Amino acid sequence: MAEKKLSGQTAIVTGANSGIGEGCAYSLGAAGANVVINYVSKPETAQAVVDKIKADGGNAIAVQADVSNEEQVIAMFKEVVKVYGTVDILVNNAGLQKDAKFEEMTVAQWDLVMNVNLKGQFLCAREAIKEFLRRGIVPERSAACGKIICMSSVHEIIPWANHVNYATSKGGVRMFMQSLAQEFGDRKIRVNSICPGAIKTPINTDAWNTPQALNSLMTLIPYNRIGVPEDIGKLAVFLASDDSDYITGASIFIDGGMTVFEGFATGG
Ligand code: NAD
């Protein structure tokens, strides 16, 4: 039987009833972690993820919380500690886009993206870190006191016209992650970001659901395929496990080479 690198550890994955979060939940479950499927809407899809993890021999529960709501985030962590005893891993994945031409962007569109993509990461990381520090290191489970994985994007470094709120939030995630890694390194809390390129999920359907759209997307991706949530899940397991024990404060790009700027392949 394959070694289960995360046995006995508990992972909260925010926004885990769709796309990348769902992919991370399956990979973490297969690696032996108890997985908390956080969701804000569509409880039936969260339950389906729980059922699939359990059918594959893992442990999972679904917990509702809007990550941008302080009370709900605190309540979620309380419930998880009640059920599983502690939290070892947080995957700060929940995120959304509200795209608009900049001059037409409403305050509501700006605030929603900042509240979910940035404040949500703050609220969840704060509760996770409090719990990590309360529990301390358990050497049988992990060399680290806790692991936080922030779902960022290639847009933490690639500017994105007509998506200014989203790109700004991901640029913020980069500094958020690095500052946390600096503040908590001596307490053995590792904080890293995953920066996906184009991954096939509901957030970017328009980029891949017609052959024309997919062809145009491929002009940005040297490796010439769109990513899938499982690609991200494998990286999340690595960053959550002691295999990456000397990695903290890192943004890991997982993008089929998008950040080498394919458009310049012919000399610019
Ligand atoms: P998705 O729309 O499939 O999933 C987003 C998830 O976040 C959903 O489960 C949604 O319900 C949840 N969510 C939204 N608001 C929430 C809230 N207030 N509280 C709790 N959950 C909430 O999209 P995805 O592509 O899986 O995106 C996941 C993350 O990956 C996001 O942070 C996104 O910015 C990032 N990302 C995606 C891509 C991509 O190509 N798909 C690329 C780079 C980064």
PDB file of C-alpha atoms and ligand atoms in Angstrom:
ATOM      1  CA  MET A   1       0.000   0.000   0.000  1.00  0.00           C
ATOM      2  CA  ALA A   2       1.243   3.498  -0.846  1.00  0.00           C
ATOM      3  CA  GLU A   3       2.642   5.516   2.060  1.00  0.00           C
ATOM      4  CA  LYS A   4       0.072   7.996   3.397  1.00  0.00           C
ATOM      5  CA  LYS A   5       2.093  11.123   4.003  1.00  0.00           C
ATOM      6  CA  LEU A   6      -0.591  13.039   5.844  1.00  0.00           C
ATOM      7  CA  SER A   7      -1.984  10.310   8.107  1.00  0.00           C
ATOM      8  CA  GLY A   8      -3.520  11.652  11.294  1.00  0.00           C
ATOM      9  CA  GLN A   9      -3.418  15.263  10.089  1.00  0.00           C
ATOM     10  CA  THR A  10      -6.463  17.453   9.536  1.00  0.00           C
ATOM     11  CA  ALA A  11      -6.746  19.789   6.550  1.00  0.00           C
ATOM     12  CA  ILE A  12      -9.293  22.533   5.985  1.00  0.00           C
ATOM     13  CA  VAL A  13      -9.793  23.352   2.309  1.00  0.00           C
ATOM     14  CA  THR A  14     -11.862  26.477   1.697  1.00  0.00           C
ATOM     15  CA  GLY A  15     -14.166  26.507  -1.314  1.00  0.00           C
ATOM     16  CA  ALA A  16     -13.709  22.758  -1.652  1.00  0.00           C
ATOM     17  CA  ASN A  17     -16.990  21.936  -3.395  1.00  0.00           C
ATOM     18  CA  SER A  18     -15.756  22.976  -6.844  1.00  0.00           C
ATOM     19  CA  GLY A  19     -12.713  23.136  -9.100  1.00  0.00           C
ATOM     20  CA  ILE A  20      -9.237  23.401  -7.603  1.00  0.00           C
ATOM     21  CA  GLY A  21     -10.419  23.149  -3.977  1.00  0.00           C
ATOM     22  CA  GLU A  22     -12.258  19.945  -4.783  1.00  0.00           C
ATOM     23  CA  GLY A  23      -9.140  18.563  -6.498  1.00  0.00           C
ATOM     24  CA  CYS A  24      -7.003  19.451  -3.468  1.00  0.00           C
ATOM     25  CA  ALA A  25      -9.548  17.807  -1.151  1.00  0.00           C
ATOM     26  CA  TYR A  26      -9.340  14.494  -3.042  1.00  0.00           C
ATOM     27  CA  SER A  27      -5.532  14.507  -3.092  1.00  0.00           C
ATOM     28  CA  LEU A  28      -5.239  15.389   0.614  1.00  0.00           C
ATOM     29  CA  GLY A  29      -7.824  12.708   1.469  1.00  0.00           C
ATOM     30  CA  ALA A  30      -5.928  10.111  -0.569  1.00  0.00           C
ATOM     31  CA  ALA A  31      -2.753  11.118   1.321  1.00  0.00           C
ATOM     32  CA  GLY A  32      -4.465  10.185   4.601  1.00  0.00           C
ATOM     33  CA  ALA A  33      -5.599  13.587   5.939  1.00  0.00           C
ATOM     34  CA  ASN A  34      -8.980  14.201   7.505  1.00  0.00           C
ATOM     35  CA  VAL A  35     -10.409  16.721   5.068  1.00  0.00           C
ATOM     36  CA  VAL A  36     -12.781  19.543   5.924  1.00  0.00           C
ATOM     37  CA  ILE A  37     -14.793  20.520   2.868  1.00  0.00           C
ATOM     38  CA  ASN A  38     -15.604  24.182   3.434  1.00  0.00           C
ATOM     39  CA  TYR A  39     -18.367  25.589   1.270  1.00  0.00           C
ATOM     40  CA  VAL A  40     -20.535  28.694   1.193  1.00  0.00           C
ATOM     41  CA  SER A  41     -23.377  27.506  -1.057  1.00  0.00           C
ATOM     42  CA  LYS A  42     -24.614  24.295  -2.736  1.00  0.00           C
ATOM     43  CA  PRO A  43     -24.362  21.923   0.278  1.00  0.00           C
ATOM     44  CA  GLU A  44     -25.198  18.946  -1.947  1.00  0.00           C
ATOM     45  CA  THR A  45     -21.980  19.388  -3.920  1.00  0.00           C
ATOM     46  CA  ALA A  46     -19.951  19.594  -0.678  1.00  0.00           C
ATOM     47  CA  GLN A  47     -21.635  16.394   0.527  1.00  0.00           C
ATOM     48  CA  ALA A  48     -20.781  14.694  -2.779  1.00  0.00           C
ATOM     49  CA  VAL A  49     -17.078  15.501  -2.221  1.00  0.00           C
ATOM     50  CA  VAL A  50     -17.297  14.111   1.342  1.00  0.00           C
ATOM     51  CA  ASP A  51     -18.998  10.956   0.059  1.00  0.00           C
ATOM     52  CA  LYS A  52     -16.341  10.391  -2.620  1.00  0.00           C
ATOM     53  CA  ILE A  53     -13.466  10.787  -0.130  1.00  0.00           C
ATOM     54  CA  LYS A  54     -15.161   8.360   2.267  1.00  0.00           C
ATOM     55  CA  ALA A  55     -15.881   5.874  -0.532  1.00  0.00           C
ATOM     56  CA  ASP A  56     -12.149   5.922  -1.274  1.00  0.00           C
ATOM     57  CA  GLY A  57     -11.411   5.032   2.379  1.00  0.00           C
ATOM     58  CA  GLY A  58     -10.724   8.548   3.702  1.00  0.00           C
ATOM     59  CA  ASN A  59     -12.266  10.827   6.331  1.00  0.00           C
ATOM     60  CA  ALA A  60     -14.094  14.048   5.550  1.00  0.00           C
ATOM     61  CA  ILE A  61     -16.775  16.399   6.791  1.00  0.00           C
ATOM     62  CA  ALA A  62     -18.473  19.377   5.165  1.00  0.00           C
ATOM     63  CA  VAL A  63     -18.608  22.689   7.052  1.00  0.00           C
ATOM     64  CA  GLN A  64     -20.413  25.771   5.800  1.00  0.00           C
ATOM     65  CA  ALA A  65     -18.769  29.174   6.272  1.00  0.00           C
ATOM     66  CA  ASP A  66     -18.409  32.306   4.215  1.00  0.00           C
ATOM     67  CA  VAL A  67     -14.650  32.881   4.434  1.00  0.00           C
ATOM     68  CA  SER A  68     -15.163  36.651   4.407  1.00  0.00           C
ATOM     69  CA  ASN A  69     -17.315  36.509   7.547  1.00  0.00           C
ATOM     70  CA  GLU A  70     -15.322  36.576  10.799  1.00  0.00           C
ATOM     71  CA  GLU A  71     -17.961  34.900  12.976  1.00  0.00           C
ATOM     72  CA  GLN A  72     -18.543  32.104  10.498  1.00  0.00           C
ATOM     73  CA  VAL A  73     -14.814  31.425  10.094  1.00  0.00           C
ATOM     74  CA  ILE A  74     -14.311  31.287  13.871  1.00  0.00           C
ATOM     75  CA  ALA A  75     -17.299  28.923  14.180  1.00  0.00           C
ATOM     76  CA  MET A  76     -15.883  26.676  11.444  1.00  0.00           C
ATOM     77  CA  PHE A  77     -12.535  26.296  13.228  1.00  0.00           C
ATOM     78  CA  LYS A  78     -14.336  25.564  16.526  1.00  0.00           C
ATOM     79  CA  GLU A  79     -16.366  22.841  14.876  1.00  0.00           C
ATOM     80  CA  VAL A  80     -13.310  21.281  13.233  1.00  0.00           C
ATOM     81  CA  VAL A  81     -11.379  21.226  16.523  1.00  0.00           C
ATOM     82  CA  LYS A  82     -14.410  19.616  18.172  1.00  0.00           C
ATOM     83  CA  VAL A  83     -14.608  16.883  15.536  1.00  0.00           C
ATOM     84  CA  TYR A  84     -10.925  16.191  14.764  1.00  0.00           C
ATOM     85  CA  GLY A  85      -9.111  17.670  17.793  1.00  0.00           C
ATOM     86  CA  THR A  86      -6.990  20.189  15.896  1.00  0.00           C
ATOM     87  CA  VAL A  87      -6.070  21.573  12.476  1.00  0.00           C
ATOM     88  CA  ASP A  88      -2.678  20.874  10.861  1.00  0.00           C
ATOM     89  CA  ILE A  89      -3.135  22.211   7.320  1.00  0.00           C
ATOM     90  CA  LEU A  90      -5.083  25.097   5.832  1.00  0.00           C
ATOM     91  CA  VAL A  91      -5.602  25.404   2.089  1.00  0.00           C
ATOM     92  CA  ASN A  92      -6.782  28.986   1.616  1.00  0.00           C
ATOM     93  CA  ASN A  93      -8.405  28.286  -1.739  1.00  0.00           C
ATOM     94  CA  ALA A  94     -11.783  30.083  -1.900  1.00  0.00           C
ATOM     95  CA  GLY A  95     -11.696  32.824  -4.480  1.00  0.00           C
ATOM     96  CA  LEU A  96     -13.719  34.489  -7.196  1.00  0.00           C
ATOM     97  CA  GLN A  97     -13.629  36.962 -10.065  1.00  0.00           C
ATOM     98  CA  LYS A  98     -15.963  39.895 -10.703  1.00  0.00           C
ATOM     99  CA  ASP A  99     -14.587  41.211 -13.957  1.00  0.00           C
ATOM    100  CA  ALA A 100     -15.263  44.659 -15.375  1.00  0.00           C
ATOM    101  CA  LYS A 101     -13.639  47.337 -17.440  1.00  0.00           C
ATOM    102  CA  PHE A 102     -11.882  49.447 -14.842  1.00  0.00           C
ATOM    103  CA  GLU A 103     -13.846  52.644 -15.475  1.00  0.00           C
ATOM    104  CA  GLU A 104     -17.071  50.669 -15.056  1.00  0.00           C
ATOM    105  CA  MET A 105     -16.056  48.648 -12.014  1.00  0.00           C
ATOM    106  CA  THR A 106     -18.448  49.075  -9.104  1.00  0.00           C
ATOM    107  CA  VAL A 107     -17.462  49.303  -5.463  1.00  0.00           C
ATOM    108  CA  ALA A 108     -19.493  46.120  -4.915  1.00  0.00           C
ATOM    109  CA  GLN A 109     -17.349  44.245  -7.490  1.00  0.00           C
ATOM    110  CA  TRP A 110     -14.139  45.571  -5.948  1.00  0.00           C
ATOM    111  CA  ASP A 111     -15.207  44.803  -2.367  1.00  0.00           C
ATOM    112  CA  LEU A 112     -16.479  41.294  -3.070  1.00  0.00           C
ATOM    113  CA  VAL A 113     -13.201  40.225  -4.680  1.00  0.00           C
ATOM    114  CA  MET A 114     -11.108  41.776  -1.892  1.00  0.00           C
ATOM    115  CA  ASN A 115     -13.346  40.342   0.819  1.00  0.00           C
ATOM    116  CA  VAL A 116     -13.238  36.765  -0.445  1.00  0.00           C
ATOM    117  CA  ASN A 117      -9.772  36.586  -2.037  1.00  0.00           C
ATOM    118  CA  LEU A 118      -7.833  38.572   0.561  1.00  0.00           C
ATOM    119  CA  LYS A 119      -9.816  39.116   3.780  1.00  0.00           C
ATOM    120  CA  GLY A 120     -10.979  35.491   3.575  1.00  0.00           C
ATOM    121  CA  GLN A 121      -7.344  34.330   3.504  1.00  0.00           C
ATOM    122  CA  PHE A 122      -6.577  36.592   6.492  1.00  0.00           C
ATOM    123  CA  LEU A 123      -9.485  35.351   8.615  1.00  0.00           C
ATOM    124  CA  CYS A 124      -8.823  31.664   7.939  1.00  0.00           C
ATOM    125  CA  ALA A 125      -5.038  31.960   8.382  1.00  0.00           C
ATOM    126  CA  ARG A 126      -5.477  33.831  11.669  1.00  0.00           C
ATOM    127  CA  GLU A 127      -7.693  31.122  13.137  1.00  0.00           C
ATOM    128  CA  ALA A 128      -5.398  28.375  11.794  1.00  0.00           C
ATOM    129  CA  ILE A 129      -2.295  29.995  13.299  1.00  0.00           C
ATOM    130  CA  LYS A 130      -3.994  30.423  16.686  1.00  0.00           C
ATOM    131  CA  GLU A 131      -4.808  26.720  16.670  1.00  0.00           C
ATOM    132  CA  PHE A 132      -1.297  25.702  15.491  1.00  0.00           C
ATOM    133  CA  LEU A 133       0.287  27.720  18.323  1.00  0.00           C
ATOM    134  CA  ARG A 134      -2.149  26.363  20.918  1.00  0.00           C
ATOM    135  CA  ARG A 135      -1.353  22.767  19.929  1.00  0.00           C
ATOM    136  CA  GLY A 136       2.363  23.055  19.252  1.00  0.00           C
ATOM    137  CA  ILE A 137       4.480  20.632  17.238  1.00  0.00           C
ATOM    138  CA  VAL A 138       3.509  16.958  17.295  1.00  0.00           C
ATOM    139  CA  PRO A 139       6.690  15.306  15.926  1.00  0.00           C
ATOM    140  CA  GLU A 140       4.976  11.988  15.119  1.00  0.00           C
ATOM    141  CA  ARG A 141       2.708  13.839  12.687  1.00  0.00           C
ATOM    142  CA  SER A 142       4.905  16.568  11.199  1.00  0.00           C
ATOM    143  CA  ALA A 143       8.149  18.464  11.746  1.00  0.00           C
ATOM    144  CA  ALA A 144       6.166  21.686  11.329  1.00  0.00           C
ATOM    145  CA  CYS A 145       3.710  23.216  13.761  1.00  0.00           C
ATOM    146  CA  GLY A 146       1.334  23.864  10.872  1.00  0.00           C
ATOM    147  CA  LYS A 147       1.165  24.467   7.162  1.00  0.00           C
ATOM    148  CA  ILE A 148      -0.746  27.147   5.265  1.00  0.00           C
ATOM    149  CA  ILE A 149      -1.129  26.994   1.505  1.00  0.00           C
ATOM    150  CA  CYS A 150      -2.482  30.142  -0.138  1.00  0.00           C
ATOM    151  CA  MET A 151      -4.141  29.730  -3.528  1.00  0.00           C
ATOM    152  CA  SER A 152      -2.729  32.613  -5.474  1.00  0.00           C
ATOM    153  CA  SER A 153      -2.414  32.819  -9.278  1.00  0.00           C
ATOM    154  CA  VAL A 154       0.027  33.610 -12.057  1.00  0.00           C
ATOM    155  CA  HIS A 155      -1.694  36.997 -11.740  1.00  0.00           C
ATOM    156  CA  GLU A 156       0.258  37.695  -8.585  1.00  0.00           C
ATOM    157  CA  ILE A 157       2.994  38.684 -11.067  1.00  0.00           C
ATOM    158  CA  ILE A 158       1.236  38.963 -14.458  1.00  0.00           C
ATOM    159  CA  PRO A 159      -0.848  42.135 -14.658  1.00  0.00           C
ATOM    160  CA  TRP A 160      -4.385  41.517 -15.948  1.00  0.00           C
ATOM    161  CA  ALA A 161      -6.218  44.281 -17.780  1.00  0.00           C
ATOM    162  CA  ASN A 162      -9.992  44.229 -17.256  1.00  0.00           C
ATOM    163  CA  HIS A 163      -9.488  42.121 -14.107  1.00  0.00           C
ATOM    164  CA  VAL A 164      -7.812  44.756 -11.954  1.00  0.00           C
ATOM    165  CA  ASN A 165      -9.612  43.778  -8.739  1.00  0.00           C
ATOM    166  CA  TYR A 166      -8.633  40.099  -9.140  1.00  0.00           C
ATOM    167  CA  ALA A 167      -4.981  40.750 -10.049  1.00  0.00           C
ATOM    168  CA  THR A 168      -4.688  43.218  -7.167  1.00  0.00           C
ATOM    169  CA  SER A 169      -6.067  40.642  -4.730  1.00  0.00           C
ATOM    170  CA  LYS A 170      -3.554  38.030  -5.888  1.00  0.00           C
ATOM    171  CA  GLY A 171      -0.678  40.522  -5.689  1.00  0.00           C
ATOM    172  CA  GLY A 172      -1.855  41.054  -2.118  1.00  0.00           C
ATOM    173  CA  VAL A 173      -1.857  37.303  -1.455  1.00  0.00           C
ATOM    174  CA  ARG A 174       1.842  37.216  -2.401  1.00  0.00           C
ATOM    175  CA  MET A 175       2.835  39.801   0.253  1.00  0.00           C
ATOM    176  CA  PHE A 176       0.388  38.297   2.760  1.00  0.00           C
ATOM    177  CA  MET A 177       1.955  34.848   2.366  1.00  0.00           C
ATOM    178  CA  GLN A 178       5.550  36.102   2.489  1.00  0.00           C
ATOM    179  CA  SER A 179       4.950  38.299   5.545  1.00  0.00           C
ATOM    180  CA  LEU A 180       3.309  35.422   7.413  1.00  0.00           C
ATOM    181  CA  ALA A 181       6.184  33.089   6.499  1.00  0.00           C
ATOM    182  CA  GLN A 182       8.563  35.674   7.951  1.00  0.00           C
ATOM    183  CA  GLU A 183       6.543  36.267  11.125  1.00  0.00           C
ATOM    184  CA  PHE A 184       6.025  32.593  11.969  1.00  0.00           C
ATOM    185  CA  GLY A 185       9.132  30.850  10.621  1.00  0.00           C
ATOM    186  CA  ASP A 186      10.725  30.619  14.061  1.00  0.00           C
ATOM    187  CA  ARG A 187       7.588  28.934  15.339  1.00  0.00           C
ATOM    188  CA  LYS A 188       7.822  26.351  12.561  1.00  0.00           C
ATOM    189  CA  ILE A 189       4.694  27.371  10.706  1.00  0.00           C
ATOM    190  CA  ARG A 190       5.248  27.068   6.974  1.00  0.00           C
ATOM    191  CA  VAL A 191       3.340  29.355   4.623  1.00  0.00           C
ATOM    192  CA  ASN A 192       3.533  29.027   0.836  1.00  0.00           C
ATOM    193  CA  SER A 193       1.498  29.908  -2.243  1.00  0.00           C
ATOM    194  CA  ILE A 194       0.409  27.861  -5.186  1.00  0.00           C
ATOM    195  CA  CYS A 195       0.182  30.022  -8.304  1.00  0.00           C
ATOM    196  CA  PRO A 196      -1.884  28.224 -10.931  1.00  0.00           C
ATOM    197  CA  GLY A 197      -1.956  29.210 -14.581  1.00  0.00           C
ATOM    198  CA  ALA A 198      -5.025  28.109 -16.541  1.00  0.00           C
ATOM    199  CA  ILE A 199      -6.781  25.244 -14.766  1.00  0.00           C
ATOM    200  CA  LYS A 200     -10.012  23.803 -16.162  1.00  0.00           C
ATOM    201  CA  THR A 201     -12.670  24.818 -13.611  1.00  0.00           C
ATOM    202  CA  PRO A 202     -15.972  26.739 -13.578  1.00  0.00           C
ATOM    203  CA  ILE A 203     -14.164  30.051 -12.804  1.00  0.00           C
ATOM    204  CA  ASN A 204     -12.771  30.311 -16.361  1.00  0.00           C
ATOM    205  CA  THR A 205     -15.223  28.318 -18.530  1.00  0.00           C
ATOM    206  CA  ASP A 206     -15.057  30.959 -21.274  1.00  0.00           C
ATOM    207  CA  ALA A 207     -11.328  30.280 -21.694  1.00  0.00           C
ATOM    208  CA  TRP A 208     -11.723  26.599 -22.604  1.00  0.00           C
ATOM    209  CA  ASN A 209     -15.298  25.635 -23.522  1.00  0.00           C
ATOM    210  CA  THR A 210     -14.982  26.205 -27.287  1.00  0.00           C
ATOM    211  CA  PRO A 211     -12.188  24.981 -29.602  1.00  0.00           C
ATOM    212  CA  GLN A 212     -11.468  28.615 -30.587  1.00  0.00           C
ATOM    213  CA  ALA A 213     -11.092  29.700 -26.960  1.00  0.00           C
ATOM    214  CA  LEU A 214      -8.882  26.720 -26.153  1.00  0.00           C
ATOM    215  CA  ASN A 215      -6.661  27.387 -29.224  1.00  0.00           C
ATOM    216  CA  SER A 216      -6.235  30.979 -28.215  1.00  0.00           C
ATOM    217  CA  LEU A 217      -5.397  29.918 -24.629  1.00  0.00           C
ATOM    218  CA  MET A 218      -2.703  27.562 -25.963  1.00  0.00           C
ATOM    219  CA  THR A 219      -0.815  30.555 -27.405  1.00  0.00           C
ATOM    220  CA  LEU A 220      -0.076  31.421 -23.762  1.00  0.00           C
ATOM    221  CA  ILE A 221       1.004  27.942 -22.591  1.00  0.00           C
ATOM    222  CA  PRO A 222       4.292  26.435 -23.820  1.00  0.00           C
ATOM    223  CA  TYR A 223       3.363  22.993 -22.472  1.00  0.00           C
ATOM    224  CA  ASN A 224       0.286  23.133 -24.700  1.00  0.00           C
ATOM    225  CA  ARG A 225      -2.379  21.767 -22.405  1.00  0.00           C
ATOM    226  CA  ILE A 226      -4.784  23.229 -19.900  1.00  0.00           C
ATOM    227  CA  GLY A 227      -4.201  22.227 -16.269  1.00  0.00           C
ATOM    228  CA  VAL A 228      -6.611  20.121 -14.220  1.00  0.00           C
ATOM    229  CA  PRO A 229      -7.431  20.316 -10.498  1.00  0.00           C
ATOM    230  CA  GLU A 230      -5.483  17.099  -9.879  1.00  0.00           C
ATOM    231  CA  ASP A 231      -2.268  18.884 -10.978  1.00  0.00           C
ATOM    232  CA  ILE A 232      -2.834  21.349  -8.132  1.00  0.00           C
ATOM    233  CA  GLY A 233      -3.882  18.635  -5.663  1.00  0.00           C
ATOM    234  CA  LYS A 234      -0.531  16.858  -6.062  1.00  0.00           C
ATOM    235  CA  LEU A 235       1.344  20.091  -5.307  1.00  0.00           C
ATOM    236  CA  ALA A 236      -0.876  20.792  -2.293  1.00  0.00           C
ATOM    237  CA  VAL A 237       0.022  17.368  -0.828  1.00  0.00           C
ATOM    238  CA  PHE A 238       3.729  18.075  -1.356  1.00  0.00           C
ATOM    239  CA  LEU A 239       3.487  21.502   0.328  1.00  0.00           C
ATOM    240  CA  ALA A 240       1.450  20.050   3.205  1.00  0.00           C
ATOM    241  CA  SER A 241       3.868  17.177   3.826  1.00  0.00           C
ATOM    242  CA  ASP A 242       7.328  17.072   5.399  1.00  0.00           C
ATOM    243  CA  ASP A 243       8.756  16.460   1.894  1.00  0.00           C
ATOM    244  CA  SER A 244       8.709  20.256   1.608  1.00  0.00           C
ATOM    245  CA  ASP A 245       9.891  20.931   5.174  1.00  0.00           C
ATOM    246  CA  TYR A 246      12.519  23.472   4.081  1.00  0.00           C
ATOM    247  CA  ILE A 247      10.107  25.389   1.838  1.00  0.00           C
ATOM    248  CA  THR A 248       8.419  28.448   3.301  1.00  0.00           C
ATOM    249  CA  GLY A 249       7.641  31.872   1.859  1.00  0.00           C
ATOM    250  CA  ALA A 250       7.621  30.455  -1.676  1.00  0.00           C
ATOM    251  CA  SER A 251       5.283  31.095  -4.583  1.00  0.00           C
ATOM    252  CA  ILE A 252       5.238  27.940  -6.675  1.00  0.00           C
ATOM    253  CA  PHE A 253       4.059  28.503 -10.238  1.00  0.00           C
ATOM    254  CA  ILE A 254       2.169  25.587 -11.763  1.00  0.00           C
ATOM    255  CA  ASP A 255       1.212  26.855 -15.159  1.00  0.00           C
ATOM    256  CA  GLY A 256       2.573  24.752 -18.029  1.00  0.00           C
ATOM    257  CA  GLY A 257       5.170  27.477 -18.516  1.00  0.00           C
ATOM    258  CA  MET A 258       2.750  30.422 -18.809  1.00  0.00           C
ATOM    259  CA  THR A 259       5.072  32.616 -16.759  1.00  0.00           C
ATOM    260  CA  VAL A 260       7.876  32.179 -19.305  1.00  0.00           C
ATOM    261  CA  PHE A 261       5.673  34.340 -21.596  1.00  0.00           C
ATOM    262  CA  GLU A 262       5.089  32.134 -24.660  1.00  0.00           C
ATOM    263  CA  GLY A 263       4.346  35.200 -26.817  1.00  0.00           C
ATOM    264  CA  PHE A 264       8.075  35.981 -26.797  1.00  0.00           C
ATOM    265  CA  ALA A 265       9.082  32.527 -28.127  1.00  0.00           C
ATOM    266  CA  THR A 266       9.640  33.943 -31.611  1.00  0.00           C
ATOM    267  CA  GLY A 267      11.844  36.772 -30.393  1.00  0.00           C
ATOM    268  CA  GLY A 268       9.131  39.157 -29.274  1.00  0.00           C
TER     269      GLY A 268
HETATM  270  P1  NAD B   1     -14.287  27.685  -8.691  1.00  0.00           P
HETATM  271  O1  NAD B   1     -15.245  28.781  -8.992  1.00  0.00           O
HETATM  272  O2  NAD B   1     -14.518  26.335  -9.294  1.00  0.00           O
HETATM  273  O3  NAD B   1     -14.138  27.494  -7.121  1.00  0.00           O
HETATM  274  C1  NAD B   1     -14.124  28.561  -6.217  1.00  0.00           C
HETATM  275  C2  NAD B   1     -14.638  28.054  -4.890  1.00  0.00           C
HETATM  276  O4  NAD B   1     -14.619  29.125  -3.932  1.00  0.00           O
HETATM  277  C3  NAD B   1     -16.095  27.565  -4.973  1.00  0.00           C
HETATM  278  O5  NAD B   1     -16.229  26.391  -4.213  1.00  0.00           O
HETATM  279  C4  NAD B   1     -16.858  28.714  -4.343  1.00  0.00           C
HETATM  280  O6  NAD B   1     -18.097  28.336  -3.783  1.00  0.00           O
HETATM  281  C5  NAD B   1     -15.870  29.121  -3.260  1.00  0.00           C
HETATM  282  N1  NAD B   1     -16.183  30.416  -2.666  1.00  0.00           N
HETATM  283  C6  NAD B   1     -16.459  31.587  -3.285  1.00  0.00           C
HETATM  284  N2  NAD B   1     -16.760  32.531  -2.371  1.00  0.00           N
HETATM  285  C7  NAD B   1     -16.642  31.926  -1.137  1.00  0.00           C
HETATM  286  C8  NAD B   1     -16.824  32.379   0.191  1.00  0.00           C
HETATM  287  N3  NAD B   1     -17.185  33.635   0.459  1.00  0.00           N
HETATM  288  N4  NAD B   1     -16.624  31.489   1.193  1.00  0.00           N
HETATM  289  C9  NAD B   1     -16.271  30.217   0.948  1.00  0.00           C
HETATM  290  N5  NAD B   1     -16.098  29.739  -0.296  1.00  0.00           N
HETATM  291  C10 NAD B   1     -16.282  30.587  -1.318  1.00  0.00           C
HETATM  292  O7  NAD B   1     -12.871  28.245  -9.130  1.00  0.00           O
HETATM  293  P2  NAD B   1     -11.409  27.593  -9.047  1.00  0.00           P
HETATM  294  O8  NAD B   1     -10.792  27.796 -10.361  1.00  0.00           O
HETATM  295  O9  NAD B   1     -11.443  26.236  -8.453  1.00  0.00           O
HETATM  296  O10 NAD B   1     -10.721  28.629  -8.042  1.00  0.00           O
HETATM  297  C11 NAD B   1     -10.129  28.240  -6.816  1.00  0.00           C
HETATM  298  C12 NAD B   1      -8.979  29.182  -6.493  1.00  0.00           C
HETATM  299  O11 NAD B   1      -7.962  29.037  -7.480  1.00  0.00           O
HETATM  300  C13 NAD B   1      -9.346  30.661  -6.477  1.00  0.00           C
HETATM  301  O12 NAD B   1      -8.677  31.309  -5.420  1.00  0.00           O
HETATM  302  C14 NAD B   1      -8.838  31.150  -7.822  1.00  0.00           C
HETATM  303  O13 NAD B   1      -8.545  32.534  -7.790  1.00  0.00           O
HETATM  304  C15 NAD B   1      -7.590  30.304  -7.964  1.00  0.00           C
HETATM  305  N6  NAD B   1      -7.093  30.193  -9.336  1.00  0.00           N
HETATM  306  C16 NAD B   1      -7.780  29.528 -10.299  1.00  0.00           C
HETATM  307  C17 NAD B   1      -7.239  29.422 -11.566  1.00  0.00           C
HETATM  308  C18 NAD B   1      -7.914  28.667 -12.682  1.00  0.00           C
HETATM  309  O14 NAD B   1      -7.410  28.704 -13.813  1.00  0.00           O
HETATM  310  N7  NAD B   1      -8.998  27.961 -12.462  1.00  0.00           N
HETATM  311  C19 NAD B   1      -6.009  30.012 -11.857  1.00  0.00           C
HETATM  312  C20 NAD B   1      -5.349  30.702 -10.855  1.00  0.00           C
HETATM  313  C21 NAD B   1      -5.900  30.780  -9.588  1.00  0.00           C
END
